[in-house]
Amino acid sequence: MTLPPNALTRIRRLTPHTYAEGGVVYWMSRDQRVNHNWALLAAAEYARQQSTALSVVFCLAPSFLGATERQYSFMLKGLREVEQALARHGIPFILLLGEPPHEVINYCERNRIGALFTDFSPLRVGRHWRDAIATSLTIPFFEVDAHNCVPTWVASPKQEWAAATFRPKITRHLADFLTPFPELTTFTSPTVPSTDWERIERSLTYDHSVPAVLWCTPGEQAAQQALNRFIAERLTGYATHRNNPARTAQSQLSPYLHFGQLSAQHIALSVQVSTAPETDKEDFLEELIVRRELADNFCFYNPHYDSFAGLPSWAQKTLNEHRDDPREQLYTREQLEQAQTHDPIWNAAQQQLTQDGTMHGYLRMYWAKQILLWSATPEEALAHAIFLNDRYQLDGRDPNGYVGIAWSIGGLHDRPWFQRPVQGLIRAMTAGGITKKFPIHEYIERVTKNH
Ligand code: FAD
Ligand code: FO1
């Protein structure tokens, strides 16, 4: 296997050291898959060139941004499959337990590792992990953007204002980057999976009060099946129906994308060759590529991606001007969490979130915008929305989540609209508007009947 030229720009060097000797390790974090993974492919190619062994480590952190059993059980089932698939390629998988910087550094030193690869995440926690490792290690350490179709640092060198400014930059690169993946090398002999997953799951101390969900089967194989079903059954009509909460018209692939169990580039290539109408393909690729990669752009270039300070200045100004406006309702975080508001649409969306770990995409915007109206300050609204989103969504703790919330509450990537109480110039969404557009009672009945 040799990597195509575009793959080289996906790789960033995090340490200046040169390779001397020893095996190669891919520290897997955000991209938890064996297929279509540029970080794994780059590590494998490096190991082949140095005629040395490759192994993959994953470090299970004792806590991760409030993740609960819902997210951990999904992730661990996916990782079991990763171990088995790697074994078929003769690549050992090692599960480390503890704080990633400490465990990864120790692992590399104990095993005299010669080069380290990892995948890319724009979120603070992952960047702190990578920085700490880069400062301690004296071997080459590479970061590979295996998550985005166009690597974040190639797409744009700065924070973009809106999809309109980002779209032409991404589009210019797409022909270069939307290319097929090479085959992953198989190393000398098959290895035997050896992680005691039951023991590890029993030993974990994560929050069990938010249970796993059944609608989304974890793992790469289930992810591929979900993609096949979406393309065969729902891609046609996506443009027309995706915003209708009463229908299941979206792909429901976001949990797989969040945990890296499915590659966005592989999805895009599969959608491009499908026979669905061009308008449906275009609309879907706009969400999958432009909107999703714009979220990574924001979190990469704006260190305040999850707070008031990260919002555009016009939005901060208008929200500050309306700080003291009287609120028609004020709800506590507990009332919100338990779906105890006066608004049946909002309550149904919140129930879908707590019970199923998901929420229809259109209602996510409405849901967050009402939290602004019902909170004492915009800061509190952001904190409540991020808390609830990260605790209950299967796809939470993702750049898409921070950006979706900042868009809804703080006008990010949007423009000023009309003056309204509390929201100021932030775009409004009303229950009346939703009821006029969609048969929302069907959604409310479906969600509340299931619970
Ligand atoms: P589809 O419509 O099938 O789209 C395919 C993929 O495109 C999605 O899986 C996602 O990766 C991407 N995508 C779609 N819409 C957006 C968008 N608006 N912005 C960025 N990427 C998008 N997405 C998350 O992945 N995790 C979150 O925690 C999250 N929280 C959100 C919170 C709020 C308040 C808002 C407004 C949006 C949030 N989103 C989040 C973005 C979006 O709503 C979801 O990605 C989408 O609804 C997931 O469903 P799907 O996979 O069926 O989407
Ligand atoms: N990545 C890790 O490397 N180790 C973890 O223990 C871990 C837990 C985790 C829990 C919930 C969740 O949504 C994601 C989790 N991830 C974990 C993946 C994580 O999203 C990425 O590694 C980050 O992007 C890093 O910034």
XYZ file of C-alpha atoms and ligand atoms in Angstrom:
530
model
C 0.000 0.000 0.000
C 1.218 3.507 -0.758
C -0.737 6.535 0.345
C -2.192 8.863 -2.304
C -0.556 12.345 -2.355
C -3.609 14.012 -0.727
C -3.192 11.717 2.291
C 0.098 13.418 3.175
C -1.626 16.742 3.868
C -3.864 14.924 6.333
C -0.801 14.285 8.502
C 0.710 16.853 10.896
C 3.952 16.351 12.758
C 3.573 17.044 16.510
C 7.218 16.438 17.521
C 10.462 17.271 15.659
C 12.172 13.931 16.451
C 13.345 11.469 13.811
C 12.716 7.752 13.775
C 15.500 5.569 15.171
C 14.073 2.118 15.902
C 11.099 0.336 17.468
C 7.503 -0.504 16.616
C 4.831 1.919 15.443
C 1.705 2.632 17.501
C -1.580 4.166 16.421
C -3.224 5.691 19.505
C -6.870 5.550 18.416
C -9.190 8.093 20.005
C -11.796 9.809 17.859
C -11.804 7.488 14.848
C -12.753 4.150 16.314
C -12.779 2.002 13.179
C -10.554 -0.222 11.063
C -12.043 0.512 7.641
C -11.464 3.800 5.834
C -9.282 5.246 8.577
C -6.483 7.550 7.336
C -4.723 7.517 10.736
C -4.524 3.725 10.736
C -3.510 3.664 7.058
C -0.755 6.239 7.666
C 0.590 4.322 10.697
C 0.507 1.047 8.739
C 2.377 2.579 5.815
C 5.006 4.046 8.151
C 5.468 0.644 9.859
C 5.794 -1.039 6.454
C 8.432 1.471 5.345
C 10.442 0.956 8.545
C 9.915 -2.854 8.358
C 8.587 -2.866 11.891
C 5.477 -3.949 13.798
C 2.250 -1.962 14.167
C -0.093 -2.024 17.143
C -3.167 0.003 18.052
C -3.858 1.297 21.552
C -7.023 2.888 22.879
C -6.942 4.578 26.271
C -10.180 4.459 28.215
C -10.275 7.635 30.323
C -11.879 7.363 33.801
C -14.316 10.120 32.811
C -14.984 12.021 29.594
C -17.062 15.219 29.521
C -19.881 13.728 31.590
C -20.332 10.637 29.390
C -22.638 8.002 30.903
C -23.380 4.309 30.390
C -25.347 5.300 27.262
C -22.222 6.512 25.440
C -19.624 4.244 27.075
C -21.529 1.034 26.308
C -21.924 2.118 22.654
C -18.234 2.960 22.408
C -17.007 -0.222 24.121
C -19.099 -2.508 21.885
C -17.630 -0.750 18.878
C -14.109 -1.153 20.231
C -14.608 -4.911 20.724
C -15.302 -5.134 17.020
C -12.226 -2.994 16.292
C -10.054 -5.487 18.206
C -11.435 -8.428 16.206
C -11.071 -6.685 12.850
C -7.501 -5.612 13.641
C -6.643 -9.177 14.629
C -7.630 -10.310 11.136
C -5.006 -7.882 9.829
C -2.354 -9.172 12.247
C -2.457 -5.925 14.256
C -2.624 -6.273 18.063
C -5.066 -4.039 19.958
C -4.231 -2.908 23.485
C -6.772 -1.291 25.782
C -5.174 1.047 28.313
C -7.069 2.309 31.353
C -6.384 5.707 32.901
C -5.535 9.267 31.896
C -4.476 9.127 28.222
C -1.282 11.256 28.391
C 0.148 9.253 31.291
C -0.872 5.845 29.919
C 0.175 6.470 26.305
C 3.585 7.880 27.310
C 4.161 4.939 29.677
C 3.126 2.446 27.031
C 5.505 3.934 24.453
C 8.423 4.026 26.901
C 7.871 0.512 28.314
C 7.606 -0.984 24.832
C 10.407 1.104 23.239
C 8.008 2.392 20.593
C 9.712 4.165 17.680
C 6.852 6.307 16.292
C 3.370 7.302 17.432
C 0.327 8.221 15.314
C -3.026 9.522 16.484
C -6.224 10.869 14.972
C -7.439 14.467 15.141
C -9.999 16.184 17.329
C -10.503 19.947 17.656
C -11.900 19.626 21.196
C -9.886 21.000 24.151
C -9.632 17.754 26.047
C -8.126 15.824 23.140
C -5.759 18.698 22.329
C -4.513 18.778 25.924
C -3.897 15.037 25.739
C -1.940 15.376 22.486
C 0.049 18.410 23.717
C 1.044 16.642 26.947
C 2.212 13.591 25.002
C 4.105 15.689 22.441
C 6.025 17.506 25.185
C 7.186 14.286 26.848
C 7.967 11.949 23.979
C 11.285 11.920 22.124
C 10.002 9.959 19.113
C 8.156 11.138 15.994
C 4.474 11.792 16.835
C 1.966 12.429 14.025
C -1.650 13.580 14.054
C -3.866 12.560 11.138
C -7.229 14.132 10.331
C -9.156 10.921 9.719
C -12.521 12.501 10.520
C -12.996 15.122 7.842
C -13.214 14.784 4.078
C -10.938 17.831 3.756
C -8.453 18.113 6.658
C -9.453 20.985 8.959
C -6.113 22.786 8.524
C -6.294 22.459 4.724
C -9.928 23.564 4.397
C -9.244 26.967 5.944
C -6.459 28.638 7.962
C -8.937 30.604 10.108
C -12.327 30.615 11.771
C -15.015 30.949 9.098
C -17.990 33.272 9.544
C -20.657 31.138 7.946
C -21.358 28.194 5.679
C -21.372 30.702 2.803
C -17.695 31.586 3.328
C -16.646 27.999 4.132
C -18.504 26.209 1.305
C -16.347 27.492 -1.599
C -13.165 26.640 0.308
C -14.278 23.064 0.970
C -15.709 22.608 -2.511
C -12.428 23.696 -4.096
C -10.646 20.787 -2.375
C -13.274 18.083 -2.692
C -12.170 16.632 -6.028
C -8.671 16.146 -4.561
C -9.831 14.605 -1.307
C -12.903 12.532 -2.185
C -10.821 9.667 -3.530
C -11.106 5.919 -2.790
C -9.270 4.439 0.188
C -6.327 2.063 -0.252
C -6.507 -1.417 1.301
C -5.106 -1.787 4.823
C -1.919 -3.917 4.863
C -2.137 -7.281 6.612
C 0.818 -7.786 8.939
C 2.679 -11.093 9.310
C 0.285 -13.371 11.188
C -3.235 -13.105 12.613
C -3.248 -12.135 16.303
C -5.699 -13.360 18.930
C -7.959 -10.792 20.638
C -7.124 -10.849 24.345
C -8.988 -7.963 26.034
C -11.255 -9.115 28.864
C -14.124 -6.770 27.930
C -16.560 -8.118 30.561
C -14.074 -7.484 33.351
C -13.340 -4.002 32.035
C -17.019 -3.073 31.735
C -17.640 -4.310 35.305
C -14.706 -2.278 36.649
C -15.783 1.044 35.109
C -17.284 3.668 37.409
C -19.213 5.753 34.891
C -22.723 7.084 35.611
C -25.232 4.236 35.156
C -28.313 6.414 35.573
C -28.553 7.083 31.814
C -28.979 3.632 30.238
C -27.870 2.391 26.823
C -30.357 2.706 23.946
C -31.472 -0.072 21.620
C -32.401 1.755 18.404
C -28.798 2.181 17.260
C -26.632 -0.955 17.174
C -22.977 -0.059 17.805
C -19.995 -1.050 15.682
C -18.593 -0.737 12.192
C -20.694 -3.525 10.690
C -23.964 -2.103 12.014
C -22.844 1.342 10.834
C -22.305 0.058 7.289
C -25.733 -1.611 7.347
C -27.350 1.613 8.569
C -25.647 3.497 5.722
C -26.853 0.924 3.165
C -30.423 1.168 4.498
C -30.356 4.977 4.386
C -29.132 5.061 0.794
C -31.619 2.405 -0.343
C -34.661 3.648 1.563
C -34.404 7.315 2.568
C -31.800 9.224 0.562
C -34.414 9.747 -2.141
C -36.698 12.322 -0.555
C -34.088 13.555 1.963
C -34.231 17.130 0.635
C -38.018 17.242 0.885
C -38.604 15.474 4.186
C -35.507 15.847 6.358
C -36.909 18.742 8.413
C -40.243 17.069 9.155
C -40.131 15.765 12.743
C -43.084 13.465 12.060
C -40.977 11.437 9.591
C -37.740 9.486 9.897
C -36.113 11.013 6.832
C -32.606 11.746 8.126
C -29.788 9.191 8.018
C -29.471 8.655 11.816
C -25.755 8.143 11.238
C -24.555 10.789 13.724
C -23.684 8.361 16.584
C -21.488 6.365 14.175
C -19.851 9.557 12.935
C -19.299 10.882 16.446
C -17.504 7.716 17.607
C -15.716 7.386 14.298
C -17.316 3.992 13.624
C -18.085 5.234 10.110
C -15.953 7.461 7.866
C -17.593 10.619 6.491
C -15.496 10.292 3.339
C -16.734 6.721 2.820
C -20.344 7.904 3.310
C -19.811 10.732 0.812
C -18.312 8.383 -1.797
C -21.191 5.912 -1.340
C -23.788 8.682 -1.675
C -22.094 10.126 -4.769
C -22.352 6.830 -6.691
C -25.944 6.123 -5.611
C -28.825 6.542 -8.044
C -30.749 8.986 -5.804
C -31.810 12.341 -7.317
C -29.049 14.980 -7.410
C -30.995 17.409 -5.159
C -31.202 14.805 -2.393
C -27.504 13.969 -2.720
C -26.569 17.664 -2.701
C -28.638 18.435 0.383
C -27.262 15.453 2.268
C -23.629 16.219 1.321
C -24.147 19.837 2.401
C -24.953 18.582 5.941
C -22.395 15.779 5.991
C -19.490 17.780 4.608
C -20.038 21.552 4.738
C -21.985 21.845 8.017
C -20.150 19.059 9.833
C -16.683 20.239 8.806
C -17.627 23.851 9.583
C -18.236 22.676 13.163
C -14.685 21.284 13.362
C -13.425 24.571 11.865
C -15.093 26.584 14.640
C -13.902 24.366 17.507
C -10.371 24.199 16.059
C -9.916 27.948 15.673
C -12.067 29.266 18.551
C -10.937 28.202 22.052
C -14.264 29.484 23.488
C -16.387 27.164 21.346
C -18.667 26.226 24.259
C -19.138 29.580 25.985
C -20.587 33.080 25.550
C -17.135 34.488 24.726
C -17.067 32.341 21.564
C -20.212 33.880 20.044
C -19.964 36.477 17.243
C -19.696 40.050 18.567
C -23.076 41.166 17.097
C -24.721 38.291 18.973
C -22.935 39.060 22.258
C -23.995 42.695 21.882
C -27.669 41.957 21.254
C -27.845 39.338 24.011
C -26.193 41.788 26.431
C -28.738 44.469 25.502
C -31.573 42.070 26.368
C -30.058 40.630 29.541
C -32.567 42.316 31.823
C -35.672 41.615 29.728
C -38.359 39.892 31.775
C -38.707 36.173 30.931
C -42.243 34.799 30.479
C -41.099 31.508 31.978
C -38.026 30.521 33.967
C -37.254 26.830 34.385
C -34.573 25.168 36.478
C -32.209 22.624 34.933
C -34.149 19.875 36.764
C -37.485 21.033 35.312
C -35.959 21.068 31.837
C -34.351 17.668 32.351
C -37.695 16.192 33.425
C -39.563 17.792 30.497
C -41.760 19.834 32.850
C -42.395 22.947 30.763
C -45.651 24.426 29.473
C -44.719 23.538 25.857
C -45.819 20.089 24.580
C -43.495 20.214 21.535
C -40.469 21.003 23.690
C -41.436 18.382 26.290
C -41.757 15.709 23.591
C -38.347 16.618 22.140
C -36.789 16.474 25.626
C -38.465 13.098 26.286
C -37.084 11.740 23.038
C -33.668 12.926 24.162
C -33.694 11.398 27.655
C -35.306 8.109 26.615
C -33.831 7.478 23.166
C -30.581 9.452 23.249
C -31.516 11.353 20.100
C -33.721 14.217 18.924
C -34.988 15.098 15.483
C -32.523 17.527 13.844
C -35.077 20.284 13.222
C -36.327 20.154 16.798
C -32.775 20.400 18.175
C -32.763 24.032 17.003
C -36.179 24.788 18.502
C -35.237 22.965 21.723
C -32.072 25.054 22.295
C -33.734 28.340 21.304
C -36.488 27.880 23.902
C -33.859 27.232 26.588
C -32.547 30.764 25.883
C -36.041 32.194 26.433
C -36.523 30.262 29.687
C -33.123 30.903 31.348
C -32.038 33.853 33.489
C -28.957 34.581 31.318
C -27.570 33.463 27.941
C -24.612 31.911 29.792
C -27.003 29.777 31.839
C -28.899 28.819 28.672
C -25.677 27.667 26.981
C -24.663 25.692 30.078
C -28.077 23.968 30.391
C -28.213 23.096 26.694
C -24.657 21.716 26.653
C -25.241 19.749 29.861
C -28.439 18.111 28.595
C -27.069 17.534 25.086
C -23.844 15.934 26.321
C -25.506 13.864 29.015
C -28.290 12.332 26.939
C -27.448 12.472 23.218
C -25.705 9.403 21.900
C -23.883 11.771 19.534
C -23.166 14.430 22.222
C -19.743 15.835 23.189
C -19.165 16.590 19.518
C -18.151 19.788 17.667
C -21.568 19.547 15.928
C -23.247 19.810 19.324
C -21.285 22.854 20.514
C -21.825 24.569 17.170
C -25.525 23.613 16.948
C -26.089 25.084 20.395
C -24.043 28.226 19.633
C -26.014 28.663 16.371
C -29.375 28.321 18.122
C -28.668 30.404 21.220
C -25.900 32.706 20.018
C -26.292 33.360 16.283
C -23.076 31.575 15.321
C -22.728 31.176 11.525
C -26.032 33.060 11.215
C -26.950 36.720 10.719
C -28.961 39.236 12.757
C -32.770 38.861 12.335
C -35.509 40.960 13.949
C -35.642 42.473 17.433
C -37.492 40.339 19.952
C -37.543 40.252 23.741
C -34.747 38.205 25.378
C -33.364 36.893 22.056
C -32.682 40.322 20.582
C -31.565 39.812 16.984
C -31.027 36.037 17.294
C -33.231 34.128 14.833
C -36.457 32.971 16.488
C -38.337 29.685 16.088
C -41.857 29.453 17.440
C -44.226 26.623 18.291
C -46.797 28.300 16.006
C -44.349 28.238 13.089
C -43.554 24.544 13.578
C -47.242 23.629 13.928
C -48.032 25.409 10.660
C -45.239 23.664 8.764
C -45.449 20.069 10.044
C -48.010 17.634 11.503
C -46.197 18.012 14.818
C -49.004 16.279 16.794
C -47.935 13.049 15.046
C -44.421 13.493 16.437
C -45.725 14.291 19.943
C -48.047 11.258 19.887
C -45.285 8.946 18.686
C -42.765 10.096 21.288
C -45.135 10.214 24.236
C -46.773 6.844 23.321
C -43.358 5.160 23.401
C -42.629 6.395 26.921
P -28.509 13.807 8.729
O -29.477 14.872 8.392
O -28.712 12.500 8.128
O -27.064 14.387 8.329
C -25.932 13.543 8.099
C -24.781 14.011 8.955
O -24.455 15.356 8.646
C -25.069 14.014 10.452
O -24.902 12.731 11.021
C -24.067 15.026 10.957
O -22.792 14.469 11.109
C -24.037 16.032 9.821
N -24.959 17.118 10.120
C -26.295 17.175 9.901
N -26.795 18.346 10.308
C -25.762 19.042 10.807
C -25.634 20.336 11.392
N -26.673 21.149 11.527
N -24.419 20.732 11.803
C -23.341 19.944 11.665
N -23.397 18.702 11.121
C -24.593 18.271 10.700
N -24.901 16.776 15.887
C -24.112 15.852 16.460
O -23.505 15.046 15.761
N -23.956 15.814 17.812
C -24.618 16.679 18.642
O -24.451 16.634 19.859
C -25.470 17.646 18.044
N -26.159 18.513 18.819
C -26.904 19.495 18.218
C -27.545 20.428 19.042
C -28.285 21.450 18.485
C -28.941 22.455 19.386
C -28.400 21.541 17.084
C -29.205 22.638 16.453
C -27.768 20.618 16.258
C -27.018 19.586 16.811
N -26.368 18.628 16.010
C -25.580 17.678 16.618
C -26.380 18.723 14.532
C -27.526 17.924 13.830
O -28.769 18.255 14.381
C -27.310 16.416 13.951
O -26.009 16.094 13.493
C -28.291 15.614 13.101
O -29.624 15.927 13.438
C -28.031 14.128 13.334
O -28.964 13.337 12.673
P -28.606 12.529 11.353
O -27.331 11.796 11.512
O -29.819 11.727 11.019
O -28.418 13.734 10.331
N -11.780 8.932 23.471
C -10.721 8.421 24.100
O -9.631 8.444 23.561
N -10.853 7.835 25.338
C -12.033 7.796 25.988
O -12.107 7.259 27.109
C -13.178 8.362 25.345
C -14.444 8.344 25.945
C -15.537 8.912 25.289
C -16.789 8.928 25.880
C -17.859 9.508 25.233
C -17.656 10.097 23.988
O -18.686 10.693 23.394
C -16.436 10.081 23.361
C -15.352 9.468 24.006
N -14.091 9.416 23.394
C -13.004 8.918 24.059
C -13.895 9.858 22.014
C -13.665 11.335 21.975
O -14.779 11.969 21.383
C -12.516 11.793 21.186
O -11.411 11.116 21.524
C -12.409 13.291 21.425
O -12.768 13.944 20.253
C -11.107 13.753 21.970
O -11.082 15.133 21.919
